[in-house]
């Protein structure tokens, strides 16, 4: 009797979850972006949110919950209700390197989230101010070698991509630079333009308008191949200065653990449909964004990628001796 009752309750719960998933989305949803507005994560999230929103027929509200290299926003998303109305825009920093960097992290990128879909990747660009003395990466490295700690690098927060790539660059070049952290790439870029910081690695999509607008100079790329269309004459770091150096940021959408699988699949399908718009994908490619084979965008592939990145970064962080707390 007791058993039958329990089964009945479970059946009712399952039925209400199915009903909820069927009616979804019946209201607007929120995508948490854990950096300041106007930066690369924000720009990419808003662009993709706009396209996905049109496919699912509901508004996507982008909420900027900035601070601590993205870990504050990620912790907030991990605790949100898994009802298909709150998502996290995650990236290589707080969802890949986070567990290796922070002794106490308020979330687990693998256990506390459902991977929904992966975004395209973006390479990074080494930027300096318009009037900078450094005309290429070799000159910057030479200056940092001559005076350890003198060259400072802006970044989007401790453990952000801009911070991690600068730390890897430092380790590979055998130099010592001073990191200066902000609540996102946008405020850091403002200070780079203003001359308060000397250099910064920013993602190609938001670096490009600054370089084309003549506000900043690009002096190196983190991609293995040159990007003649976007950054003519700018050499990859791997070309002469740091052979083998390659980095790109990966991004993607996550939902709190327990979000119905059906909703996760519907979000992924909406994204794939949006990607069929070639005008949109060519615009992204023109910004230097690297589109991926479709199989890499799926929830399953993205979940695997996240887990393997958490492991990869444990080794990278240990090898490069990146320490933050
Ligand atoms: N994704 C950037 C970084 O980690 C930050 C931002 O988007 O503002 O450097």
PDB file of N, CA and C and ligand atoms in Angstrom, residues 33 35-36 38-42 69 91 93-94 124 155-157 159-163 183-187 200-203 249 251, ligand 1:
ATOM      1  N   UNK A  33      25.672  36.389 -17.716  1.00  0.00           N
ATOM      2  CA  UNK A  33      27.012  36.648 -18.268  1.00  0.00           C
ATOM      3  C   UNK A  33      27.841  37.187 -17.106  1.00  0.00           C
ATOM      4  N   UNK A  35      30.518  38.790 -16.652  1.00  0.00           N
ATOM      5  CA  UNK A  35      31.466  39.883 -16.885  1.00  0.00           C
ATOM      6  C   UNK A  35      30.698  41.160 -17.197  1.00  0.00           C
ATOM      7  N   UNK A  36      31.424  42.283 -17.173  1.00  0.00           N
ATOM      8  CA  UNK A  36      30.810  43.577 -17.471  1.00  0.00           C
ATOM      9  C   UNK A  36      30.266  43.610 -18.897  1.00  0.00           C
ATOM     10  N   UNK A  38      29.619  44.867 -22.665  1.00  0.00           N
ATOM     11  CA  UNK A  38      30.513  45.461 -23.671  1.00  0.00           C
ATOM     12  C   UNK A  38      31.777  44.661 -23.928  1.00  0.00           C
ATOM     13  N   UNK A  39      32.034  43.617 -23.137  1.00  0.00           N
ATOM     14  CA  UNK A  39      33.227  42.783 -23.356  1.00  0.00           C
ATOM     15  C   UNK A  39      32.921  41.654 -24.328  1.00  0.00           C
ATOM     16  N   UNK A  40      33.926  40.808 -24.603  1.00  0.00           N
ATOM     17  CA  UNK A  40      33.740  39.737 -25.594  1.00  0.00           C
ATOM     18  C   UNK A  40      32.686  38.703 -25.217  1.00  0.00           C
ATOM     19  N   UNK A  41      32.619  38.316 -23.942  1.00  0.00           N
ATOM     20  CA  UNK A  41      31.625  37.309 -23.525  1.00  0.00           C
ATOM     21  C   UNK A  41      30.234  37.892 -23.676  1.00  0.00           C
ATOM     22  N   UNK A  42      30.085  39.128 -23.236  1.00  0.00           N
ATOM     23  CA  UNK A  42      28.795  39.822 -23.318  1.00  0.00           C
ATOM     24  C   UNK A  42      28.365  39.984 -24.772  1.00  0.00           C
ATOM     25  N   UNK A  69      36.557  36.993 -11.841  1.00  0.00           N
ATOM     26  CA  UNK A  69      36.866  36.205 -13.042  1.00  0.00           C
ATOM     27  C   UNK A  69      35.739  35.332 -13.534  1.00  0.00           C
ATOM     28  N   UNK A  91      32.809  30.063 -19.898  1.00  0.00           N
ATOM     29  CA  UNK A  91      33.973  29.962 -20.781  1.00  0.00           C
ATOM     30  C   UNK A  91      35.141  29.243 -20.139  1.00  0.00           C
ATOM     31  N   UNK A  93      37.772  29.941 -18.767  1.00  0.00           N
ATOM     32  CA  UNK A  93      38.325  30.344 -17.471  1.00  0.00           C
ATOM     33  C   UNK A  93      37.601  29.670 -16.315  1.00  0.00           C
ATOM     34  N   UNK A  94      36.476  30.238 -15.919  1.00  0.00           N
ATOM     35  CA  UNK A  94      35.772  29.762 -14.714  1.00  0.00           C
ATOM     36  C   UNK A  94      35.128  28.396 -14.880  1.00  0.00           C
ATOM     37  N   UNK A 124      42.759  35.004 -29.468  1.00  0.00           N
ATOM     38  CA  UNK A 124      43.021  36.273 -28.777  1.00  0.00           C
ATOM     39  C   UNK A 124      44.094  37.079 -29.516  1.00  0.00           C
ATOM     40  N   UNK A 155      43.543  42.686 -17.301  1.00  0.00           N
ATOM     41  CA  UNK A 155      42.788  41.452 -17.554  1.00  0.00           C
ATOM     42  C   UNK A 155      41.370  41.588 -17.025  1.00  0.00           C
ATOM     43  N   UNK A 156      40.529  40.624 -17.408  1.00  0.00           N
ATOM     44  CA  UNK A 156      39.094  40.690 -17.095  1.00  0.00           C
ATOM     45  C   UNK A 156      38.753  40.107 -15.725  1.00  0.00           C
ATOM     46  N   UNK A 157      39.750  39.867 -14.906  1.00  0.00           N
ATOM     47  CA  UNK A 157      39.507  39.299 -13.579  1.00  0.00           C
ATOM     48  C   UNK A 157      40.408  38.091 -13.379  1.00  0.00           C
ATOM     49  N   UNK A 159      41.677  34.651 -13.172  1.00  0.00           N
ATOM     50  CA  UNK A 159      41.180  33.397 -13.751  1.00  0.00           C
ATOM     51  C   UNK A 159      40.402  33.584 -15.040  1.00  0.00           C
ATOM     52  N   UNK A 160      40.276  34.826 -15.503  1.00  0.00           N
ATOM     53  CA  UNK A 160      39.598  35.060 -16.795  1.00  0.00           C
ATOM     54  C   UNK A 160      40.536  34.614 -17.917  1.00  0.00           C
ATOM     55  N   UNK A 161      40.016  34.530 -19.113  1.00  0.00           N
ATOM     56  CA  UNK A 161      40.860  34.107 -20.240  1.00  0.00           C
ATOM     57  C   UNK A 161      42.028  35.068 -20.437  1.00  0.00           C
ATOM     58  N   UNK A 162      41.732  36.367 -20.395  1.00  0.00           N
ATOM     59  CA  UNK A 162      42.796  37.346 -20.613  1.00  0.00           C
ATOM     60  C   UNK A 162      43.900  37.193 -19.561  1.00  0.00           C
ATOM     61  N   UNK A 163      43.521  36.827 -18.348  1.00  0.00           N
ATOM     62  CA  UNK A 163      44.504  36.608 -17.277  1.00  0.00           C
ATOM     63  C   UNK A 163      45.294  35.318 -17.525  1.00  0.00           C
ATOM     64  N   UNK A 183      36.613  44.003 -13.779  1.00  0.00           N
ATOM     65  CA  UNK A 183      35.426  43.138 -13.721  1.00  0.00           C
ATOM     66  C   UNK A 183      34.960  42.677 -15.100  1.00  0.00           C
ATOM     67  N   UNK A 184      35.858  42.669 -16.022  1.00  0.00           N
ATOM     68  CA  UNK A 184      35.518  42.276 -17.388  1.00  0.00           C
ATOM     69  C   UNK A 184      36.533  42.905 -18.318  1.00  0.00           C
ATOM     70  N   UNK A 185      36.524  42.459 -19.576  1.00  0.00           N
ATOM     71  CA  UNK A 185      37.481  42.993 -20.532  1.00  0.00           C
ATOM     72  C   UNK A 185      37.163  44.444 -20.897  1.00  0.00           C
ATOM     73  N   UNK A 186      35.867  44.804 -20.914  1.00  0.00           N
ATOM     74  CA  UNK A 186      35.501  46.160 -21.360  1.00  0.00           C
ATOM     75  C   UNK A 186      36.161  47.250 -20.507  1.00  0.00           C
ATOM     76  N   UNK A 187      36.056  47.205 -19.162  1.00  0.00           N
ATOM     77  CA  UNK A 187      36.743  48.254 -18.383  1.00  0.00           C
ATOM     78  C   UNK A 187      38.268  48.195 -18.510  1.00  0.00           C
ATOM     79  N   UNK A 200      47.341  43.975 -23.136  1.00  0.00           N
ATOM     80  CA  UNK A 200      46.256  43.069 -22.752  1.00  0.00           C
ATOM     81  C   UNK A 200      45.977  42.079 -23.882  1.00  0.00           C
ATOM     82  N   UNK A 201      45.622  40.850 -23.494  1.00  0.00           N
ATOM     83  CA  UNK A 201      45.112  39.886 -24.472  1.00  0.00           C
ATOM     84  C   UNK A 201      43.598  40.027 -24.473  1.00  0.00           C
ATOM     85  N   UNK A 202      43.020  40.360 -25.626  1.00  0.00           N
ATOM     86  CA  UNK A 202      41.556  40.423 -25.721  1.00  0.00           C
ATOM     87  C   UNK A 202      41.104  39.512 -26.855  1.00  0.00           C
ATOM     88  N   UNK A 203      39.818  39.126 -26.798  1.00  0.00           N
ATOM     89  CA  UNK A 203      39.317  38.250 -27.844  1.00  0.00           C
ATOM     90  C   UNK A 203      39.121  39.019 -29.146  1.00  0.00           C
ATOM     91  N   UNK A 249      39.731  30.991 -26.888  1.00  0.00           N
ATOM     92  CA  UNK A 249      38.757  30.828 -25.802  1.00  0.00           C
ATOM     93  C   UNK A 249      37.577  30.017 -26.308  1.00  0.00           C
ATOM     94  N   UNK A 251      33.599  28.920 -25.422  1.00  0.00           N
ATOM     95  CA  UNK A 251      32.438  29.382 -24.664  1.00  0.00           C
ATOM     96  C   UNK A 251      31.295  28.405 -24.830  1.00  0.00           C
TER      97      UNK A 251
HETATM   98  N1  LIG B   1      35.965  36.687 -21.569  1.00  0.00           N
HETATM   99  C1  LIG B   1      36.809  37.777 -21.135  1.00  0.00           C
HETATM  100  C2  LIG B   1      38.060  37.215 -20.490  1.00  0.00           C
HETATM  101  O1  LIG B   1      38.016  36.233 -19.805  1.00  0.00           O
HETATM  102  C3  LIG B   1      36.114  38.719 -20.224  1.00  0.00           C
HETATM  103  C4  LIG B   1      34.944  39.449 -20.786  1.00  0.00           C
HETATM  104  O2  LIG B   1      34.253  38.894 -21.621  1.00  0.00           O
HETATM  105  O3  LIG B   1      34.699  40.588 -20.384  1.00  0.00           O
HETATM  106  O4  LIG B   1      39.093  37.802 -20.634  1.00  0.00           O
END
